Amino acid sequence: MTDSYRHLRERLEAERKRLAEELAKIQTTASTSDERREGSPFGKREEEATETMELEKRLALENRIRQEMSGVEKALEKFEKGTYGLCENCGQPIALERLEALPQATLCVKCKALAKDGRITTPPR
Ligand SMILES: [Zn+2]
């Protein structure tokens, strides 16, 4: 573990906090609209459709945030294990400039290209 990764860990921790806040915000919004729905059971069909769409959008956003969060958490775990910055496929160090761009990257540029082609099964990041 070198010092060059320290600021990346800080960025990941800040990112995790931001994602948690975003998730909490979405969930707060959701419970507010649920209450509103209970208050007016005779809503128009159009309104219901809009609400369904809003719900789907919210769930999609929530899933995306959860996914990002698990990527960030996985990266932070690697700091604990001392494997941060190593490619999960070939075990070679990931270029620092790539980590700067995407601190939760799990693959080096070479393996990411392979993953994109479907030649390895590790999900691309
Ligand atoms: Zn690799």
Coordinates of N, CA and C and ligand atoms in Angstrom, one line a residue:
M1 N 0.9 -1.2 0.0 CA 0.0 0.0 0.0 C 0.9 1.3 0.0
T2 N 0.7 2.1 -1.0 CA 1.5 3.3 -1.0 C 0.6 4.5 -0.7
D3 N 1.3 5.6 -0.4 CA 0.6 6.8 -0.1 C -0.2 7.4 -1.2
S4 N 0.2 7.0 -2.4 CA -0.5 7.5 -3.6 C -2.0 7.2 -3.6
Y5 N -2.4 6.1 -2.9 CA -3.8 5.7 -2.8 C -4.6 6.4 -1.7
R6 N -3.9 7.1 -0.8 CA -4.6 7.7 0.3 C -5.7 8.6 -0.1
H7 N -5.5 9.5 -1.0 CA -6.5 10.4 -1.4 C -7.7 9.7 -2.1
L8 N -7.4 8.6 -2.7 CA -8.4 7.8 -3.4 C -9.4 7.2 -2.4
R9 N -8.8 6.8 -1.3 CA -9.6 6.2 -0.2 C -10.5 7.3 0.4
E10 N -9.9 8.5 0.5 CA -10.8 9.6 1.1 C -11.9 9.9 0.1
R11 N -11.6 9.9 -1.2 CA -12.6 10.1 -2.2 C -13.7 9.1 -2.1
L12 N -13.3 7.8 -1.9 CA -14.3 6.7 -1.9 C -15.2 6.9 -0.6
E13 N -14.5 7.3 0.5 CA -15.3 7.5 1.7 C -16.3 8.6 1.6
A14 N -15.9 9.7 0.9 CA -16.8 10.8 0.7 C -17.9 10.4 -0.3
E15 N -17.6 9.6 -1.3 CA -18.6 9.1 -2.2 C -19.6 8.2 -1.5
R16 N -19.1 7.4 -0.7 CA -20.0 6.5 0.1 C -21.0 7.3 0.9
K17 N -20.5 8.4 1.5 CA -21.4 9.2 2.3 C -22.4 9.9 1.5
R18 N -21.9 10.4 0.3 CA -22.8 11.1 -0.6 C -23.9 10.2 -1.1
L19 N -23.6 9.0 -1.5 CA -24.5 8.0 -2.0 C -25.6 7.6 -0.9
A20 N -25.1 7.5 0.4 CA -26.0 7.2 1.5 C -27.0 8.3 1.7
E21 N -26.5 9.5 1.6 CA -27.4 10.7 1.7 C -28.4 10.7 0.6
E22 N -28.0 10.4 -0.6 CA -28.9 10.4 -1.8 C -29.9 9.4 -1.6
L23 N -29.5 8.2 -1.1 CA -30.5 7.1 -0.9 C -31.5 7.5 0.1
A24 N -31.0 8.1 1.2 CA -31.9 8.5 2.3 C -32.9 9.6 1.8
K25 N -32.5 10.4 0.9 CA -33.3 11.5 0.4 C -34.4 10.9 -0.5
I26 N -34.1 9.9 -1.3 CA -35.0 9.2 -2.2 C -36.1 8.5 -1.3
Q27 N -35.6 7.9 -0.3 CA -36.5 7.1 0.6 C -37.5 8.1 1.4
T28 N -37.0 9.2 1.7 CA -37.8 10.2 2.4 C -38.9 10.7 1.5
T29 N -38.5 11.0 0.2 CA -39.5 11.5 -0.8 C -40.6 10.4 -1.0
A30 N -40.1 9.1 -1.0 CA -41.1 8.0 -1.3 C -42.1 8.0 -0.2
S31 N -41.7 8.0 1.1 CA -42.7 7.9 2.2 C -43.6 9.1 2.2
T32 N -43.2 10.2 1.8 CA -44.1 11.4 1.7 C -45.2 11.2 0.7
S33 N -44.8 10.7 -0.5 CA -45.8 10.5 -1.5 C -46.8 9.3 -1.2
D34 N -46.3 8.4 -0.4 CA -47.1 7.3 0.0 C -48.2 7.8 1.0
E35 N -47.9 8.7 1.8 CA -48.8 9.3 2.7 C -49.9 10.1 2.0
R36 N -49.4 10.8 1.0 CA -50.4 11.6 0.2 C -51.4 10.7 -0.5
R37 N -50.9 9.6 -1.0 CA -51.8 8.7 -1.7 C -52.9 8.1 -0.8
E38 N -52.5 7.9 0.5 CA -53.5 7.4 1.4 C -54.6 8.4 1.7
G39 N -54.2 9.6 1.6 CA -55.1 10.7 1.9 C -56.2 10.9 0.8
S40 N -55.8 10.5 -0.4 CA -56.8 10.6 -1.6 C -56.9 9.3 -2.3
P41 N -57.8 8.5 -1.9 CA -57.9 7.1 -2.5 C -58.6 7.2 -3.9
F42 N -59.2 8.3 -4.2 CA -60.0 8.4 -5.4 C -59.2 9.2 -6.5
G43 N -57.9 9.0 -6.6 CA -57.1 9.7 -7.6 C -57.5 9.3 -9.0
K44 N -57.3 10.2 -9.9 CA -57.6 9.9 -11.3 C -56.6 8.8 -11.8
R45 N -57.0 8.1 -12.8 CA -56.2 7.1 -13.4 C -54.8 7.7 -14.0
E46 N -54.9 8.8 -14.5 CA -53.7 9.5 -15.1 C -52.7 9.7 -14.0
E47 N -53.2 10.2 -12.8 CA -52.3 10.5 -11.7 C -51.7 9.2 -11.2
E48 N -52.5 8.1 -11.3 CA -51.9 6.9 -10.8 C -50.8 6.4 -11.8
A49 N -51.0 6.6 -13.1 CA -50.0 6.3 -14.1 C -48.7 7.1 -13.8
T50 N -48.9 8.3 -13.6 CA -47.7 9.2 -13.3 C -47.0 8.7 -12.0
E51 N -47.8 8.3 -11.0 CA -47.2 7.8 -9.8 C -46.4 6.5 -10.0
T52 N -47.0 5.7 -10.9 CA -46.3 4.4 -11.2 C -45.0 4.7 -11.9
M53 N -45.0 5.7 -12.8 CA -43.8 6.0 -13.5 C -42.8 6.6 -12.6
E54 N -43.3 7.5 -11.7 CA -42.4 8.1 -10.7 C -41.7 7.0 -9.9
L55 N -42.5 6.0 -9.5 CA -42.1 4.9 -8.6 C -41.0 4.1 -9.4
E56 N -41.3 3.8 -10.6 CA -40.3 3.0 -11.4 C -39.0 3.8 -11.6
K57 N -39.1 5.1 -11.8 CA -37.9 6.0 -12.0 C -37.1 6.0 -10.7
R58 N -37.9 6.0 -9.6 CA -37.3 6.1 -8.2 C -36.5 4.8 -7.9
L59 N -37.2 3.7 -8.3 CA -36.6 2.4 -8.0 C -35.3 2.2 -8.9
A60 N -35.4 2.6 -10.1 CA -34.3 2.5 -11.0 C -33.1 3.3 -10.5
L61 N -33.4 4.5 -10.0 CA -32.4 5.4 -9.4 C -31.8 4.8 -8.1
E62 N -32.7 4.2 -7.4 CA -32.3 3.6 -6.1 C -31.4 2.4 -6.4
N63 N -31.7 1.6 -7.4 CA -30.9 0.5 -7.8 C -29.5 0.9 -8.2
R64 N -29.5 2.0 -9.0 CA -28.2 2.5 -9.5 C -27.3 3.0 -8.4
I65 N -28.0 3.7 -7.4 CA -27.2 4.2 -6.3 C -26.7 3.0 -5.4
R66 N -27.5 2.0 -5.2 CA -27.1 0.8 -4.5 C -25.9 0.1 -5.2
Q67 N -26.0 0.0 -6.5 CA -24.9 -0.6 -7.2 C -23.6 0.2 -7.1
E68 N -23.7 1.5 -7.2 CA -22.6 2.3 -7.1 C -22.0 2.2 -5.7
M69 N -22.9 2.2 -4.7 CA -22.5 2.0 -3.3 C -21.7 0.7 -3.1
S70 N -22.2 -0.4 -3.7 CA -21.6 -1.6 -3.4 C -20.2 -1.7 -4.1
G71 N -20.1 -1.0 -5.2 CA -18.8 -0.8 -5.9 C -17.8 -0.1 -5.0
V72 N -18.3 1.0 -4.4 CA -17.5 1.9 -3.5 C -17.1 1.1 -2.3
E73 N -18.1 0.3 -1.7 CA -17.8 -0.4 -0.5 C -16.8 -1.5 -0.8
K74 N -16.9 -2.2 -1.9 CA -16.0 -3.2 -2.3 C -14.5 -2.7 -2.4
A75 N -14.4 -1.5 -3.0 CA -13.1 -0.8 -3.1 C -12.6 -0.5 -1.7
L76 N -13.4 0.0 -0.8 CA -12.9 0.3 0.5 C -12.5 -1.0 1.3
E77 N -13.2 -2.1 1.0 CA -12.8 -3.4 1.6 C -11.4 -3.8 1.2
K78 N -11.1 -3.5 -0.1 CA -9.8 -3.8 -0.6 C -8.7 -3.1 0.0
F79 N -9.0 -1.9 0.5 CA -8.0 -1.1 1.3 C -7.7 -1.9 2.6
E80 N -8.7 -2.5 3.2 CA -8.6 -3.3 4.4 C -7.7 -4.5 4.1
K81 N -8.0 -5.1 3.0 CA -7.3 -6.4 2.6 C -5.9 -6.1 2.0
G82 N -5.7 -4.8 1.6 CA -4.4 -4.5 1.0 C -4.3 -4.9 -0.4
T83 N -5.5 -5.1 -1.1 CA -5.5 -5.4 -2.5 C -5.9 -4.3 -3.4
Y84 N -6.1 -3.1 -2.8 CA -6.6 -2.0 -3.6 C -5.7 -1.7 -4.7
G85 N -6.3 -1.4 -5.8 CA -5.4 -0.9 -7.0 C -4.9 -2.1 -7.8
L86 N -5.3 -3.3 -7.4 CA -4.9 -4.5 -8.2 C -6.1 -5.0 -9.1
C87 N -5.8 -5.3 -10.3 CA -6.8 -5.8 -11.2 C -7.4 -7.1 -10.7
E88 N -8.7 -7.3 -10.7 CA -9.3 -8.5 -10.2 C -9.2 -9.7 -11.1
N89 N -8.9 -9.4 -12.3 CA -8.7 -10.5 -13.3 C -7.3 -10.9 -13.4
C90 N -6.3 -10.0 -13.6 CA -5.0 -10.5 -13.9 C -4.0 -10.2 -12.7
G91 N -4.5 -9.4 -11.7 CA -3.7 -9.2 -10.5 C -2.6 -8.1 -10.7
Q92 N -2.6 -7.5 -11.9 CA -1.6 -6.5 -12.1 C -2.1 -5.2 -11.5
P93 N -1.2 -4.3 -11.2 CA -1.7 -3.0 -10.6 C -2.4 -2.2 -11.7
I94 N -3.5 -1.6 -11.3 CA -4.3 -0.7 -12.2 C -3.6 0.6 -12.3
A95 N -3.5 1.2 -13.5 CA -2.9 2.5 -13.7 C -3.5 3.5 -12.8
L96 N -2.6 4.3 -12.2 CA -3.1 5.3 -11.2 C -4.0 6.3 -11.9
E97 N -3.7 6.6 -13.1 CA -4.6 7.6 -13.8 C -6.0 7.1 -14.0
R98 N -6.1 5.7 -14.2 CA -7.4 5.1 -14.3 C -8.2 5.2 -12.9
L99 N -7.4 4.9 -11.8 CA -8.0 5.0 -10.5 C -8.4 6.4 -10.1
E100 N -7.6 7.4 -10.6 CA -8.0 8.8 -10.4 C -9.3 9.1 -11.0
A101 N -9.6 8.5 -12.2 CA -10.8 8.7 -12.9 C -11.9 7.9 -12.3
L102 N -11.6 6.7 -11.8 CA -12.7 5.9 -11.3 C -12.1 5.1 -10.1
P103 N -12.1 5.7 -8.9 CA -11.5 5.0 -7.8 C -12.0 3.6 -7.4
Q104 N -13.2 3.3 -7.9 CA -13.7 2.0 -7.6 C -13.5 1.0 -8.7
A105 N -12.6 1.3 -9.6 CA -12.3 0.4 -10.7 C -11.8 -0.9 -10.2
T106 N -12.3 -2.0 -10.8 CA -11.8 -3.3 -10.4 C -10.9 -4.0 -11.4
L107 N -10.9 -3.5 -12.6 CA -10.1 -4.1 -13.7 C -9.1 -3.1 -14.3
C108 N -8.0 -3.6 -14.7 CA -7.0 -2.7 -15.4 C -7.6 -2.5 -16.8
V109 N -7.0 -1.5 -17.5 CA -7.6 -1.1 -18.8 C -7.6 -2.3 -19.8
K110 N -6.6 -3.1 -19.8 CA -6.5 -4.3 -20.7 C -7.7 -5.2 -20.4
C111 N -7.9 -5.6 -19.1 CA -8.9 -6.6 -18.8 C -10.3 -5.9 -19.0
K112 N -10.4 -4.7 -18.8 CA -11.7 -4.0 -19.0 C -12.1 -4.2 -20.5
A113 N -11.1 -4.0 -21.4 CA -11.4 -4.2 -22.8 C -11.8 -5.6 -23.1
L114 N -11.1 -6.6 -22.4 CA -11.5 -8.0 -22.6 C -12.9 -8.2 -22.1
A115 N -13.2 -7.6 -20.9 CA -14.6 -7.8 -20.4 C -15.6 -7.3 -21.3
K116 N -15.3 -6.2 -21.9 CA -16.3 -5.5 -22.8 C -16.6 -6.4 -24.0
D117 N -15.5 -7.2 -24.4 CA -15.7 -8.1 -25.6 C -16.3 -9.4 -25.1
G118 N -16.6 -9.6 -23.8 CA -17.2 -10.8 -23.3 C -16.2 -11.9 -23.2
R119 N -14.9 -11.6 -23.2 CA -13.9 -12.7 -23.1 C -13.6 -13.1 -21.7
I120 N -13.9 -12.2 -20.8 CA -13.8 -12.6 -19.3 C -15.2 -12.2 -18.7
T121 N -15.5 -12.9 -17.6 CA -16.9 -12.8 -17.1 C -17.0 -11.7 -16.0
T122 N -15.9 -11.2 -15.5 CA -15.9 -10.2 -14.5 C -16.7 -9.0 -15.0
P123 N -17.7 -8.5 -14.2 CA -18.5 -7.4 -14.8 C -17.6 -6.1 -15.0
P124 N -17.7 -5.5 -16.1 CA -16.9 -4.3 -16.4 C -17.2 -3.1 -15.5
R125 N -16.3 -2.3 -15.2 CA -16.5 -1.1 -14.4 C -15.8 0.0 -15.2
Ligands
ZN1 ZN -6.1 -6.9 -15.6

